[in-house]
C-alpha cells in the first residue's frame, strides 16, 4: 500500500513540475515558446511508463526530504533541471548530426532559451556570487570533457565517475539544496552517491542500446566494452559483431557481469553517509530492471537450448 501511495505521489509531483516547466515557455514569443512546450511535453513521463532518468528532476526533492528544505525551493530547482536537461538534449542531438526535431537555427535558438530559463529559475535563490555557480562550472566542464571525448577511447564499465560525467550537471540540484541548508560539508558524499546512481543508469542505457550502438558507436557503449574485454577477451582491433555479443550474453554471462557491477554501485551508494532514500530507491530500480533481464535471458537460453543446438539458438536470438 505504501509503495502504491509513494508511486502516486511521485507521479503527481512529476506532473506538477512539467506543467510549470511548460508554462514557463510563455516568457518567449511564438513559435519559439511552442517549440519549448513541445520539448517539455515530449520529455514529460506523465501518463506513460516513466523513463528511469527521472533523477534529473526529482533529485532536489530527494535531498530536500532529508534536509527539511522548503518544497517551493525543491519545485523550482526541479523545473530548472527540466530546462537544463532539455538544453543539453538539444546540444547532444545537434552534436550527433540531428536537430531535435527542429530546423537547425531554431534548435540552437531554443537551446539558448532553455538555458536562460534554467539560469533564471536557479537565480531566484542563488545570485551570481553564490558558490553554487562554481559547482556549475565544474559540472559543465565534466560534461564538456565527456561529450568532446566520446568515441576517442572505450567507455569503461568499471569507472563510475567517468560514466557519470555526461550527466554531471544533474548534481547541481542536490548541491543547491545542501547549500541552502548550510550543509556544504556533505557535498562530496552527495556527489559520490549521485555519480554511482548516474553510472548505473548509463550502464542500463548502454545495455538497452547495444544493438543500436554496434558498430558505429561501440567505443561509447560501456556494456560493449565489458563484452569485448571481459566476456570475450577480444583483441582491440577485432571487429565486434552481433553474433559475438549474443554469445557473450547467452553463453558467457555478460549480463550477469553487468548486474554485478551495478549491484556493487548500489552497495557503495547505500553505505555513504546520509544517502538520500529516494536516490537509493532509484538505483535499486535500475538493479531490479537489469536482474529481470538476467532472468529473462536465462529463461530464453533454457528454452532455446532445449530446442536443438546452438546454431538454432543463435538464429532465434537474432529475432529477439
PDB file of C-alpha atoms in Angstrom:
ATOM      1  CA  UNK A   1       0.000   0.000   0.000  1.00  0.00           C
ATOM      2  CA  UNK A   2       2.838   2.396   0.897  1.00  0.00           C
ATOM      3  CA  UNK A   3       4.573   1.640  -2.401  1.00  0.00           C
ATOM      4  CA  UNK A   4       1.434   2.452  -4.394  1.00  0.00           C
ATOM      5  CA  UNK A   5       0.973   5.672  -2.428  1.00  0.00           C
ATOM      6  CA  UNK A   6       4.619   6.655  -2.979  1.00  0.00           C
ATOM      7  CA  UNK A   7       4.324   5.969  -6.700  1.00  0.00           C
ATOM      8  CA  UNK A   8       1.186   8.108  -6.834  1.00  0.00           C
ATOM      9  CA  UNK A   9       2.924  10.973  -5.045  1.00  0.00           C
ATOM     10  CA  UNK A  10       5.913  10.749  -7.395  1.00  0.00           C
ATOM     11  CA  UNK A  11       3.647  10.794 -10.440  1.00  0.00           C
ATOM     12  CA  UNK A  12       1.765  13.810  -9.090  1.00  0.00           C
ATOM     13  CA  UNK A  13       4.955  15.738  -8.370  1.00  0.00           C
ATOM     14  CA  UNK A  14       6.346  14.960 -11.820  1.00  0.00           C
ATOM     15  CA  UNK A  15       3.121  16.161 -13.434  1.00  0.00           C
ATOM     16  CA  UNK A  16       3.282  19.430 -11.467  1.00  0.00           C
ATOM     17  CA  UNK A  17       6.940  20.010 -12.362  1.00  0.00           C
ATOM     18  CA  UNK A  18       6.348  19.527 -16.072  1.00  0.00           C
ATOM     19  CA  UNK A  19       3.179  21.619 -16.090  1.00  0.00           C
ATOM     20  CA  UNK A  20       5.129  24.502 -14.539  1.00  0.00           C
ATOM     21  CA  UNK A  21       8.012  23.985 -16.967  1.00  0.00           C
ATOM     22  CA  UNK A  22       5.628  24.141 -19.923  1.00  0.00           C
ATOM     23  CA  UNK A  23       4.052  27.331 -18.574  1.00  0.00           C
ATOM     24  CA  UNK A  24       7.488  28.946 -18.334  1.00  0.00           C
ATOM     25  CA  UNK A  25       7.779  28.833 -22.118  1.00  0.00           C
ATOM     26  CA  UNK A  26       5.256  31.693 -22.275  1.00  0.00           C
ATOM     27  CA  UNK A  27       8.120  34.072 -21.448  1.00  0.00           C
ATOM     28  CA  UNK A  28       9.146  33.882 -25.126  1.00  0.00           C
ATOM     29  CA  UNK A  29       7.353  34.739 -28.383  1.00  0.00           C
ATOM     30  CA  UNK A  30       5.889  32.213 -30.768  1.00  0.00           C
ATOM     31  CA  UNK A  31       6.912  29.977 -32.447  1.00  0.00           C
ATOM     32  CA  UNK A  32       9.824  29.585 -30.023  1.00  0.00           C
ATOM     33  CA  UNK A  33       7.575  29.173 -26.991  1.00  0.00           C
ATOM     34  CA  UNK A  34       5.636  26.470 -28.824  1.00  0.00           C
ATOM     35  CA  UNK A  35       8.898  24.671 -29.612  1.00  0.00           C
ATOM     36  CA  UNK A  36       9.891  24.762 -25.934  1.00  0.00           C
ATOM     37  CA  UNK A  37       6.484  23.480 -24.839  1.00  0.00           C
ATOM     38  CA  UNK A  38       6.778  20.716 -27.406  1.00  0.00           C
ATOM     39  CA  UNK A  39      10.120  19.591 -25.969  1.00  0.00           C
ATOM     40  CA  UNK A  40       8.752  19.720 -22.420  1.00  0.00           C
ATOM     41  CA  UNK A  41       5.734  17.649 -23.415  1.00  0.00           C
ATOM     42  CA  UNK A  42       7.910  15.080 -25.189  1.00  0.00           C
ATOM     43  CA  UNK A  43      10.043  14.692 -22.068  1.00  0.00           C
ATOM     44  CA  UNK A  44       7.070  14.571 -19.682  1.00  0.00           C
ATOM     45  CA  UNK A  45       6.661  10.953 -18.494  1.00  0.00           C
ATOM     46  CA  UNK A  46       3.196  11.612 -17.017  1.00  0.00           C
ATOM     47  CA  UNK A  47       0.592   9.118 -18.189  1.00  0.00           C
ATOM     48  CA  UNK A  48       3.059   6.624 -19.624  1.00  0.00           C
ATOM     49  CA  UNK A  49       5.796   4.334 -18.417  1.00  0.00           C
ATOM     50  CA  UNK A  50       8.345   6.513 -16.663  1.00  0.00           C
ATOM     51  CA  UNK A  51      11.835   6.582 -18.059  1.00  0.00           C
ATOM     52  CA  UNK A  52      14.453   5.881 -15.419  1.00  0.00           C
ATOM     53  CA  UNK A  53      16.144   9.267 -15.962  1.00  0.00           C
ATOM     54  CA  UNK A  54      13.630  10.975 -13.660  1.00  0.00           C
ATOM     55  CA  UNK A  55      16.591  11.514 -11.321  1.00  0.00           C
ATOM     56  CA  UNK A  56      17.143  14.753 -13.251  1.00  0.00           C
ATOM     57  CA  UNK A  57      14.033  16.390 -11.844  1.00  0.00           C
ATOM     58  CA  UNK A  58      13.384  14.537  -8.567  1.00  0.00           C
ATOM     59  CA  UNK A  59      16.883  14.747  -7.080  1.00  0.00           C
ATOM     60  CA  UNK A  60      16.266  18.132  -5.358  1.00  0.00           C
ATOM     61  CA  UNK A  61      13.191  16.693  -3.606  1.00  0.00           C
ATOM     62  CA  UNK A  62      15.068  13.568  -2.547  1.00  0.00           C
ATOM     63  CA  UNK A  63      17.823  15.633  -0.967  1.00  0.00           C
ATOM     64  CA  UNK A  64      15.319  18.154   0.368  1.00  0.00           C
ATOM     65  CA  UNK A  65      13.340  15.449   2.156  1.00  0.00           C
ATOM     66  CA  UNK A  66      16.456  14.718   4.199  1.00  0.00           C
ATOM     67  CA  UNK A  67      17.408  18.349   4.907  1.00  0.00           C
ATOM     68  CA  UNK A  68      13.907  19.729   5.508  1.00  0.00           C
ATOM     69  CA  UNK A  69      14.152  22.097   2.528  1.00  0.00           C
ATOM     70  CA  UNK A  70      11.250  24.319   1.510  1.00  0.00           C
ATOM     71  CA  UNK A  71       9.138  22.369  -1.046  1.00  0.00           C
ATOM     72  CA  UNK A  72       8.864  25.544  -3.151  1.00  0.00           C
ATOM     73  CA  UNK A  73      12.655  25.628  -3.478  1.00  0.00           C
ATOM     74  CA  UNK A  74      12.757  21.965  -4.495  1.00  0.00           C
ATOM     75  CA  UNK A  75       9.995  22.529  -7.051  1.00  0.00           C
ATOM     76  CA  UNK A  76      11.784  25.496  -8.609  1.00  0.00           C
ATOM     77  CA  UNK A  77      15.038  23.558  -8.786  1.00  0.00           C
ATOM     78  CA  UNK A  78      13.218  20.629 -10.387  1.00  0.00           C
ATOM     79  CA  UNK A  79      11.684  22.904 -13.033  1.00  0.00           C
ATOM     80  CA  UNK A  80      15.095  24.449 -13.641  1.00  0.00           C
ATOM     81  CA  UNK A  81      16.514  20.946 -14.080  1.00  0.00           C
ATOM     82  CA  UNK A  82      13.902  20.164 -16.746  1.00  0.00           C
ATOM     83  CA  UNK A  83      15.078  23.208 -18.701  1.00  0.00           C
ATOM     84  CA  UNK A  84      18.735  22.233 -18.221  1.00  0.00           C
ATOM     85  CA  UNK A  85      18.041  18.630 -19.228  1.00  0.00           C
ATOM     86  CA  UNK A  86      16.339  19.774 -22.430  1.00  0.00           C
ATOM     87  CA  UNK A  87      19.110  22.286 -23.154  1.00  0.00           C
ATOM     88  CA  UNK A  88      21.698  19.509 -23.049  1.00  0.00           C
ATOM     89  CA  UNK A  89      19.401  17.219 -25.031  1.00  0.00           C
ATOM     90  CA  UNK A  90      19.285  19.776 -27.852  1.00  0.00           C
ATOM     91  CA  UNK A  91      23.063  20.188 -27.742  1.00  0.00           C
ATOM     92  CA  UNK A  92      23.641  16.427 -27.755  1.00  0.00           C
ATOM     93  CA  UNK A  93      21.225  15.956 -30.625  1.00  0.00           C
ATOM     94  CA  UNK A  94      22.961  18.571 -32.724  1.00  0.00           C
ATOM     95  CA  UNK A  95      26.387  17.102 -31.919  1.00  0.00           C
ATOM     96  CA  UNK A  96      25.064  13.800 -33.243  1.00  0.00           C
ATOM     97  CA  UNK A  97      24.062  15.478 -36.501  1.00  0.00           C
ATOM     98  CA  UNK A  98      20.346  15.740 -35.747  1.00  0.00           C
ATOM     99  CA  UNK A  99      18.212  18.785 -34.945  1.00  0.00           C
ATOM    100  CA  UNK A 100      15.978  17.762 -32.020  1.00  0.00           C
ATOM    101  CA  UNK A 101      13.027  17.727 -34.427  1.00  0.00           C
ATOM    102  CA  UNK A 102      13.547  21.367 -35.409  1.00  0.00           C
ATOM    103  CA  UNK A 103      15.257  23.265 -38.187  1.00  0.00           C
ATOM    104  CA  UNK A 104      18.899  23.814 -37.206  1.00  0.00           C
ATOM    105  CA  UNK A 105      18.835  27.543 -36.433  1.00  0.00           C
ATOM    106  CA  UNK A 106      15.650  27.200 -34.419  1.00  0.00           C
ATOM    107  CA  UNK A 107      17.150  24.308 -32.438  1.00  0.00           C
ATOM    108  CA  UNK A 108      20.139  26.473 -31.492  1.00  0.00           C
ATOM    109  CA  UNK A 109      17.874  29.347 -30.510  1.00  0.00           C
ATOM    110  CA  UNK A 110      15.612  27.134 -28.418  1.00  0.00           C
ATOM    111  CA  UNK A 111      18.634  25.603 -26.688  1.00  0.00           C
ATOM    112  CA  UNK A 112      19.796  29.067 -25.633  1.00  0.00           C
ATOM    113  CA  UNK A 113      16.343  29.992 -24.369  1.00  0.00           C
ATOM    114  CA  UNK A 114      16.133  26.801 -22.346  1.00  0.00           C
ATOM    115  CA  UNK A 115      19.477  27.612 -20.746  1.00  0.00           C
ATOM    116  CA  UNK A 116      18.229  31.111 -19.895  1.00  0.00           C
ATOM    117  CA  UNK A 117      15.097  29.632 -18.274  1.00  0.00           C
ATOM    118  CA  UNK A 118      17.288  27.333 -16.192  1.00  0.00           C
ATOM    119  CA  UNK A 119      19.543  30.206 -15.061  1.00  0.00           C
ATOM    120  CA  UNK A 120      16.531  32.372 -14.208  1.00  0.00           C
ATOM    121  CA  UNK A 121      14.865  29.649 -12.153  1.00  0.00           C
ATOM    122  CA  UNK A 122      18.003  28.934 -10.100  1.00  0.00           C
ATOM    123  CA  UNK A 123      18.770  32.649  -9.928  1.00  0.00           C
ATOM    124  CA  UNK A 124      15.686  33.189  -7.765  1.00  0.00           C
ATOM    125  CA  UNK A 125      17.674  31.727  -4.884  1.00  0.00           C
ATOM    126  CA  UNK A 126      21.346  31.815  -5.890  1.00  0.00           C
ATOM    127  CA  UNK A 127      22.843  35.150  -7.011  1.00  0.00           C
ATOM    128  CA  UNK A 128      25.883  35.257  -9.317  1.00  0.00           C
ATOM    129  CA  UNK A 129      28.306  35.385  -6.369  1.00  0.00           C
ATOM    130  CA  UNK A 130      26.862  32.201  -4.822  1.00  0.00           C
ATOM    131  CA  UNK A 131      29.305  29.254  -4.608  1.00  0.00           C
ATOM    132  CA  UNK A 132      26.654  27.249  -6.455  1.00  0.00           C
ATOM    133  CA  UNK A 133      27.869  28.649  -9.768  1.00  0.00           C
ATOM    134  CA  UNK A 134      31.415  27.448  -9.117  1.00  0.00           C
ATOM    135  CA  UNK A 135      30.000  23.938  -8.854  1.00  0.00           C
ATOM    136  CA  UNK A 136      28.005  24.550 -12.015  1.00  0.00           C
ATOM    137  CA  UNK A 137      31.121  25.495 -13.948  1.00  0.00           C
ATOM    138  CA  UNK A 138      32.848  22.356 -12.646  1.00  0.00           C
ATOM    139  CA  UNK A 139      29.968  20.130 -13.727  1.00  0.00           C
ATOM    140  CA  UNK A 140      29.741  21.885 -17.070  1.00  0.00           C
ATOM    141  CA  UNK A 141      33.431  21.163 -17.584  1.00  0.00           C
ATOM    142  CA  UNK A 142      32.870  17.491 -16.745  1.00  0.00           C
ATOM    143  CA  UNK A 143      30.018  17.293 -19.256  1.00  0.00           C
ATOM    144  CA  UNK A 144      32.081  19.034 -21.946  1.00  0.00           C
ATOM    145  CA  UNK A 145      35.034  16.709 -21.361  1.00  0.00           C
ATOM    146  CA  UNK A 146      32.754  13.677 -21.678  1.00  0.00           C
ATOM    147  CA  UNK A 147      30.956  14.690 -24.861  1.00  0.00           C
ATOM    148  CA  UNK A 148      34.023  16.081 -26.630  1.00  0.00           C
ATOM    149  CA  UNK A 149      35.999  12.921 -25.939  1.00  0.00           C
ATOM    150  CA  UNK A 150      33.199  10.489 -26.751  1.00  0.00           C
ATOM    151  CA  UNK A 151      34.375   7.752 -29.086  1.00  0.00           C
ATOM    152  CA  UNK A 152      38.078   8.560 -28.693  1.00  0.00           C
ATOM    153  CA  UNK A 153      38.507   5.844 -26.076  1.00  0.00           C
ATOM    154  CA  UNK A 154      36.345   2.967 -24.948  1.00  0.00           C
ATOM    155  CA  UNK A 155      33.831   3.670 -22.194  1.00  0.00           C
ATOM    156  CA  UNK A 156      34.983   1.879 -19.039  1.00  0.00           C
ATOM    157  CA  UNK A 157      32.137  -0.032 -17.332  1.00  0.00           C
ATOM    158  CA  UNK A 158      34.081  -0.071 -14.052  1.00  0.00           C
ATOM    159  CA  UNK A 159      34.733   3.676 -13.831  1.00  0.00           C
ATOM    160  CA  UNK A 160      31.562   5.219 -12.359  1.00  0.00           C
ATOM    161  CA  UNK A 161      32.958   8.764 -12.239  1.00  0.00           C
ATOM    162  CA  UNK A 162      33.767   8.708 -15.948  1.00  0.00           C
ATOM    163  CA  UNK A 163      30.402   7.157 -16.839  1.00  0.00           C
ATOM    164  CA  UNK A 164      28.594   9.853 -14.836  1.00  0.00           C
ATOM    165  CA  UNK A 165      30.379  12.824 -16.429  1.00  0.00           C
ATOM    166  CA  UNK A 166      27.986  13.218 -19.337  1.00  0.00           C
ATOM    167  CA  UNK A 167      25.191  13.750 -16.792  1.00  0.00           C
ATOM    168  CA  UNK A 168      27.297  15.787 -14.350  1.00  0.00           C
ATOM    169  CA  UNK A 169      25.005  18.881 -14.377  1.00  0.00           C
ATOM    170  CA  UNK A 170      22.300  16.752 -12.704  1.00  0.00           C
ATOM    171  CA  UNK A 171      24.317  17.046  -9.475  1.00  0.00           C
ATOM    172  CA  UNK A 172      23.678  20.782  -9.293  1.00  0.00           C
ATOM    173  CA  UNK A 173      20.159  20.399  -7.886  1.00  0.00           C
ATOM    174  CA  UNK A 174      21.481  18.414  -4.933  1.00  0.00           C
ATOM    175  CA  UNK A 175      24.293  20.905  -4.314  1.00  0.00           C
ATOM    176  CA  UNK A 176      21.755  23.731  -4.347  1.00  0.00           C
ATOM    177  CA  UNK A 177      19.669  22.073  -1.617  1.00  0.00           C
ATOM    178  CA  UNK A 178      22.693  21.334   0.548  1.00  0.00           C
ATOM    179  CA  UNK A 179      23.999  24.901   0.228  1.00  0.00           C
ATOM    180  CA  UNK A 180      20.559  26.247   1.163  1.00  0.00           C
ATOM    181  CA  UNK A 181      20.645  24.068   4.297  1.00  0.00           C
ATOM    182  CA  UNK A 182      24.189  25.158   5.212  1.00  0.00           C
ATOM    183  CA  UNK A 183      25.468  21.608   4.705  1.00  0.00           C
ATOM    184  CA  UNK A 184      28.306  22.194   2.256  1.00  0.00           C
ATOM    185  CA  UNK A 185      30.428  19.620   4.118  1.00  0.00           C
ATOM    186  CA  UNK A 186      28.079  16.913   2.802  1.00  0.00           C
ATOM    187  CA  UNK A 187      28.541  17.812  -0.860  1.00  0.00           C
ATOM    188  CA  UNK A 188      31.439  15.424  -1.530  1.00  0.00           C
ATOM    189  CA  UNK A 189      29.487  12.383  -0.265  1.00  0.00           C
ATOM    190  CA  UNK A 190      26.422  13.526  -2.182  1.00  0.00           C
ATOM    191  CA  UNK A 191      28.453  13.839  -5.389  1.00  0.00           C
ATOM    192  CA  UNK A 192      29.794  10.312  -4.942  1.00  0.00           C
ATOM    193  CA  UNK A 193      26.283   8.948  -4.339  1.00  0.00           C
ATOM    194  CA  UNK A 194      24.773  10.669  -7.366  1.00  0.00           C
ATOM    195  CA  UNK A 195      27.676   9.577  -9.574  1.00  0.00           C
ATOM    196  CA  UNK A 196      27.092   5.937  -8.601  1.00  0.00           C
ATOM    197  CA  UNK A 197      23.408   6.256  -9.483  1.00  0.00           C
ATOM    198  CA  UNK A 198      24.169   8.027 -12.768  1.00  0.00           C
ATOM    199  CA  UNK A 199      26.776   5.410 -13.672  1.00  0.00           C
ATOM    200  CA  UNK A 200      24.222   2.672 -13.000  1.00  0.00           C
ATOM    201  CA  UNK A 201      21.742   4.468 -15.227  1.00  0.00           C
ATOM    202  CA  UNK A 202      24.331   4.799 -18.001  1.00  0.00           C
ATOM    203  CA  UNK A 203      25.170   1.099 -17.808  1.00  0.00           C
ATOM    204  CA  UNK A 204      21.481   0.198 -18.018  1.00  0.00           C
ATOM    205  CA  UNK A 205      21.058   2.506 -21.016  1.00  0.00           C
ATOM    206  CA  UNK A 206      24.120   1.013 -22.720  1.00  0.00           C
ATOM    207  CA  UNK A 207      22.711  -2.486 -22.207  1.00  0.00           C
ATOM    208  CA  UNK A 208      19.390  -1.396 -23.723  1.00  0.00           C
ATOM    209  CA  UNK A 209      21.081   0.349 -26.686  1.00  0.00           C
ATOM    210  CA  UNK A 210      23.872  -2.074 -27.560  1.00  0.00           C
ATOM    211  CA  UNK A 211      22.426  -3.126 -30.919  1.00  0.00           C
ATOM    212  CA  UNK A 212      21.904   0.491 -31.926  1.00  0.00           C
ATOM    213  CA  UNK A 213      25.459   1.352 -30.871  1.00  0.00           C
ATOM    214  CA  UNK A 214      27.043  -1.526 -32.790  1.00  0.00           C
ATOM    215  CA  UNK A 215      29.256  -0.938 -34.677  1.00  0.00           C
ATOM    216  CA  UNK A 216      29.242   2.842 -35.263  1.00  0.00           C
ATOM    217  CA  UNK A 217      29.375   3.891 -31.602  1.00  0.00           C
ATOM    218  CA  UNK A 218      30.848   0.809 -29.965  1.00  0.00           C
ATOM    219  CA  UNK A 219      33.548   2.788 -28.149  1.00  0.00           C
ATOM    220  CA  UNK A 220      30.902   4.899 -26.398  1.00  0.00           C
ATOM    221  CA  UNK A 221      28.969   1.904 -25.063  1.00  0.00           C
ATOM    222  CA  UNK A 222      30.276   0.589 -21.746  1.00  0.00           C
ATOM    223  CA  UNK A 223      28.340  -2.673 -21.991  1.00  0.00           C
ATOM    224  CA  UNK A 224      30.054  -3.437 -25.301  1.00  0.00           C
ATOM    225  CA  UNK A 225      33.418  -2.691 -23.674  1.00  0.00           C
ATOM    226  CA  UNK A 226      32.525  -5.226 -20.978  1.00  0.00           C
ATOM    227  CA  UNK A 227      31.628  -7.770 -23.664  1.00  0.00           C
ATOM    228  CA  UNK A 228      34.822  -7.178 -25.628  1.00  0.00           C
ATOM    229  CA  UNK A 229      37.331  -7.036 -22.788  1.00  0.00           C
ATOM    230  CA  UNK A 230      35.914  -9.290 -20.091  1.00  0.00           C
ATOM    231  CA  UNK A 231      33.348 -11.675 -21.559  1.00  0.00           C
ATOM    232  CA  UNK A 232      35.142 -12.445 -24.835  1.00  0.00           C
ATOM    233  CA  UNK A 233      38.712 -11.192 -24.180  1.00  0.00           C
ATOM    234  CA  UNK A 234      38.864  -9.942 -27.770  1.00  0.00           C
ATOM    235  CA  UNK A 235      41.785  -8.036 -29.302  1.00  0.00           C
ATOM    236  CA  UNK A 236      41.134  -4.309 -29.610  1.00  0.00           C
ATOM    237  CA  UNK A 237      41.408  -4.397 -33.401  1.00  0.00           C
ATOM    238  CA  UNK A 238      38.992  -7.290 -33.954  1.00  0.00           C
ATOM    239  CA  UNK A 239      35.513  -6.192 -35.117  1.00  0.00           C
ATOM    240  CA  UNK A 240      32.764  -6.889 -32.606  1.00  0.00           C
ATOM    241  CA  UNK A 241      29.836  -8.483 -34.408  1.00  0.00           C
ATOM    242  CA  UNK A 242      26.265  -9.004 -33.249  1.00  0.00           C
ATOM    243  CA  UNK A 243      26.602 -12.778 -33.078  1.00  0.00           C
ATOM    244  CA  UNK A 244      29.611 -12.396 -30.785  1.00  0.00           C
ATOM    245  CA  UNK A 245      27.692 -10.081 -28.462  1.00  0.00           C
ATOM    246  CA  UNK A 246      24.857 -12.608 -28.369  1.00  0.00           C
ATOM    247  CA  UNK A 247      27.316 -15.334 -27.467  1.00  0.00           C
ATOM    248  CA  UNK A 248      28.643 -13.146 -24.663  1.00  0.00           C
ATOM    249  CA  UNK A 249      25.135 -12.518 -23.363  1.00  0.00           C
ATOM    250  CA  UNK A 250      23.744 -16.030 -23.627  1.00  0.00           C
ATOM    251  CA  UNK A 251      26.863 -18.163 -23.074  1.00  0.00           C
ATOM    252  CA  UNK A 252      29.487 -16.041 -21.307  1.00  0.00           C
ATOM    253  CA  UNK A 253      27.370 -14.319 -18.685  1.00  0.00           C
ATOM    254  CA  UNK A 254      27.973 -10.747 -19.885  1.00  0.00           C
ATOM    255  CA  UNK A 255      24.682  -9.508 -18.483  1.00  0.00           C
ATOM    256  CA  UNK A 256      25.398 -11.141 -15.123  1.00  0.00           C
ATOM    257  CA  UNK A 257      28.731  -9.292 -15.110  1.00  0.00           C
ATOM    258  CA  UNK A 258      26.910  -6.025 -15.759  1.00  0.00           C
ATOM    259  CA  UNK A 259      24.428  -6.766 -12.976  1.00  0.00           C
ATOM    260  CA  UNK A 260      27.311  -7.441 -10.577  1.00  0.00           C
ATOM    261  CA  UNK A 261      28.826  -4.034 -11.317  1.00  0.00           C
ATOM    262  CA  UNK A 262      25.513  -2.233 -10.783  1.00  0.00           C
ATOM    263  CA  UNK A 263      24.829  -4.183  -7.591  1.00  0.00           C
ATOM    264  CA  UNK A 264      28.230  -3.062  -6.341  1.00  0.00           C
ATOM    265  CA  UNK A 265      27.338   0.556  -7.103  1.00  0.00           C
ATOM    266  CA  UNK A 266      24.188   0.143  -5.033  1.00  0.00           C
ATOM    267  CA  UNK A 267      26.076  -1.252  -2.060  1.00  0.00           C
ATOM    268  CA  UNK A 268      28.572   1.619  -2.162  1.00  0.00           C
ATOM    269  CA  UNK A 269      25.793   4.190  -2.520  1.00  0.00           C
ATOM    270  CA  UNK A 270      23.771   2.860   0.416  1.00  0.00           C
ATOM    271  CA  UNK A 271      26.897   2.873   2.614  1.00  0.00           C
ATOM    272  CA  UNK A 272      27.626   6.554   2.042  1.00  0.00           C
ATOM    273  CA  UNK A 273      26.778   8.847   4.992  1.00  0.00           C
ATOM    274  CA  UNK A 274      23.386  10.453   4.628  1.00  0.00           C
ATOM    275  CA  UNK A 275      22.472   8.731   1.347  1.00  0.00           C
ATOM    276  CA  UNK A 276      19.024  10.045   0.379  1.00  0.00           C
ATOM    277  CA  UNK A 277      16.430   7.236   0.457  1.00  0.00           C
ATOM    278  CA  UNK A 278      14.940   8.415  -2.839  1.00  0.00           C
ATOM    279  CA  UNK A 279      18.318   8.126  -4.551  1.00  0.00           C
ATOM    280  CA  UNK A 280      18.860   4.660  -3.068  1.00  0.00           C
ATOM    281  CA  UNK A 281      15.438   3.537  -4.323  1.00  0.00           C
ATOM    282  CA  UNK A 282      16.187   4.944  -7.766  1.00  0.00           C
ATOM    283  CA  UNK A 283      19.379   2.922  -8.004  1.00  0.00           C
ATOM    284  CA  UNK A 284      17.575  -0.172  -6.732  1.00  0.00           C
ATOM    285  CA  UNK A 285      15.016   0.189  -9.516  1.00  0.00           C
ATOM    286  CA  UNK A 286      17.839   0.149 -12.062  1.00  0.00           C
ATOM    287  CA  UNK A 287      19.268  -3.002 -10.460  1.00  0.00           C
ATOM    288  CA  UNK A 288      15.849  -4.655 -10.468  1.00  0.00           C
ATOM    289  CA  UNK A 289      15.404  -3.927 -14.173  1.00  0.00           C
ATOM    290  CA  UNK A 290      18.760  -5.471 -15.068  1.00  0.00           C
ATOM    291  CA  UNK A 291      18.133  -8.505 -12.842  1.00  0.00           C
ATOM    292  CA  UNK A 292      14.788  -9.021 -14.570  1.00  0.00           C
ATOM    293  CA  UNK A 293      16.642  -9.027 -17.893  1.00  0.00           C
ATOM    294  CA  UNK A 294      19.159 -11.513 -16.492  1.00  0.00           C
ATOM    295  CA  UNK A 295      16.342 -13.886 -15.553  1.00  0.00           C
ATOM    296  CA  UNK A 296      14.630 -13.425 -18.911  1.00  0.00           C
ATOM    297  CA  UNK A 297      17.918 -14.194 -20.652  1.00  0.00           C
ATOM    298  CA  UNK A 298      18.359 -17.370 -18.637  1.00  0.00           C
ATOM    299  CA  UNK A 299      14.793 -18.443 -19.384  1.00  0.00           C
ATOM    300  CA  UNK A 300      15.293 -17.836 -23.095  1.00  0.00           C
ATOM    301  CA  UNK A 301      18.584 -19.737 -23.084  1.00  0.00           C
ATOM    302  CA  UNK A 302      16.969 -22.734 -21.398  1.00  0.00           C
ATOM    303  CA  UNK A 303      14.053 -22.807 -23.833  1.00  0.00           C
ATOM    304  CA  UNK A 304      16.084 -22.361 -26.994  1.00  0.00           C
ATOM    305  CA  UNK A 305      18.930 -24.649 -25.949  1.00  0.00           C
ATOM    306  CA  UNK A 306      16.431 -27.429 -25.366  1.00  0.00           C
ATOM    307  CA  UNK A 307      15.058 -26.793 -28.856  1.00  0.00           C
ATOM    308  CA  UNK A 308      18.076 -28.190 -30.645  1.00  0.00           C
ATOM    309  CA  UNK A 309      21.611 -26.901 -30.886  1.00  0.00           C
ATOM    310  CA  UNK A 310      23.433 -23.614 -30.627  1.00  0.00           C
ATOM    311  CA  UNK A 311      23.092 -22.653 -34.308  1.00  0.00           C
ATOM    312  CA  UNK A 312      19.325 -22.844 -33.908  1.00  0.00           C
ATOM    313  CA  UNK A 313      19.700 -20.899 -30.683  1.00  0.00           C
ATOM    314  CA  UNK A 314      21.652 -18.079 -32.365  1.00  0.00           C
ATOM    315  CA  UNK A 315      19.192 -17.872 -35.248  1.00  0.00           C
ATOM    316  CA  UNK A 316      16.430 -17.373 -32.727  1.00  0.00           C
ATOM    317  CA  UNK A 317      18.424 -14.747 -30.854  1.00  0.00           C
ATOM    318  CA  UNK A 318      18.548 -12.566 -33.951  1.00  0.00           C
ATOM    319  CA  UNK A 319      14.757 -12.490 -33.995  1.00  0.00           C
ATOM    320  CA  UNK A 320      14.577 -11.008 -30.492  1.00  0.00           C
TER     321      UNK A 320
END
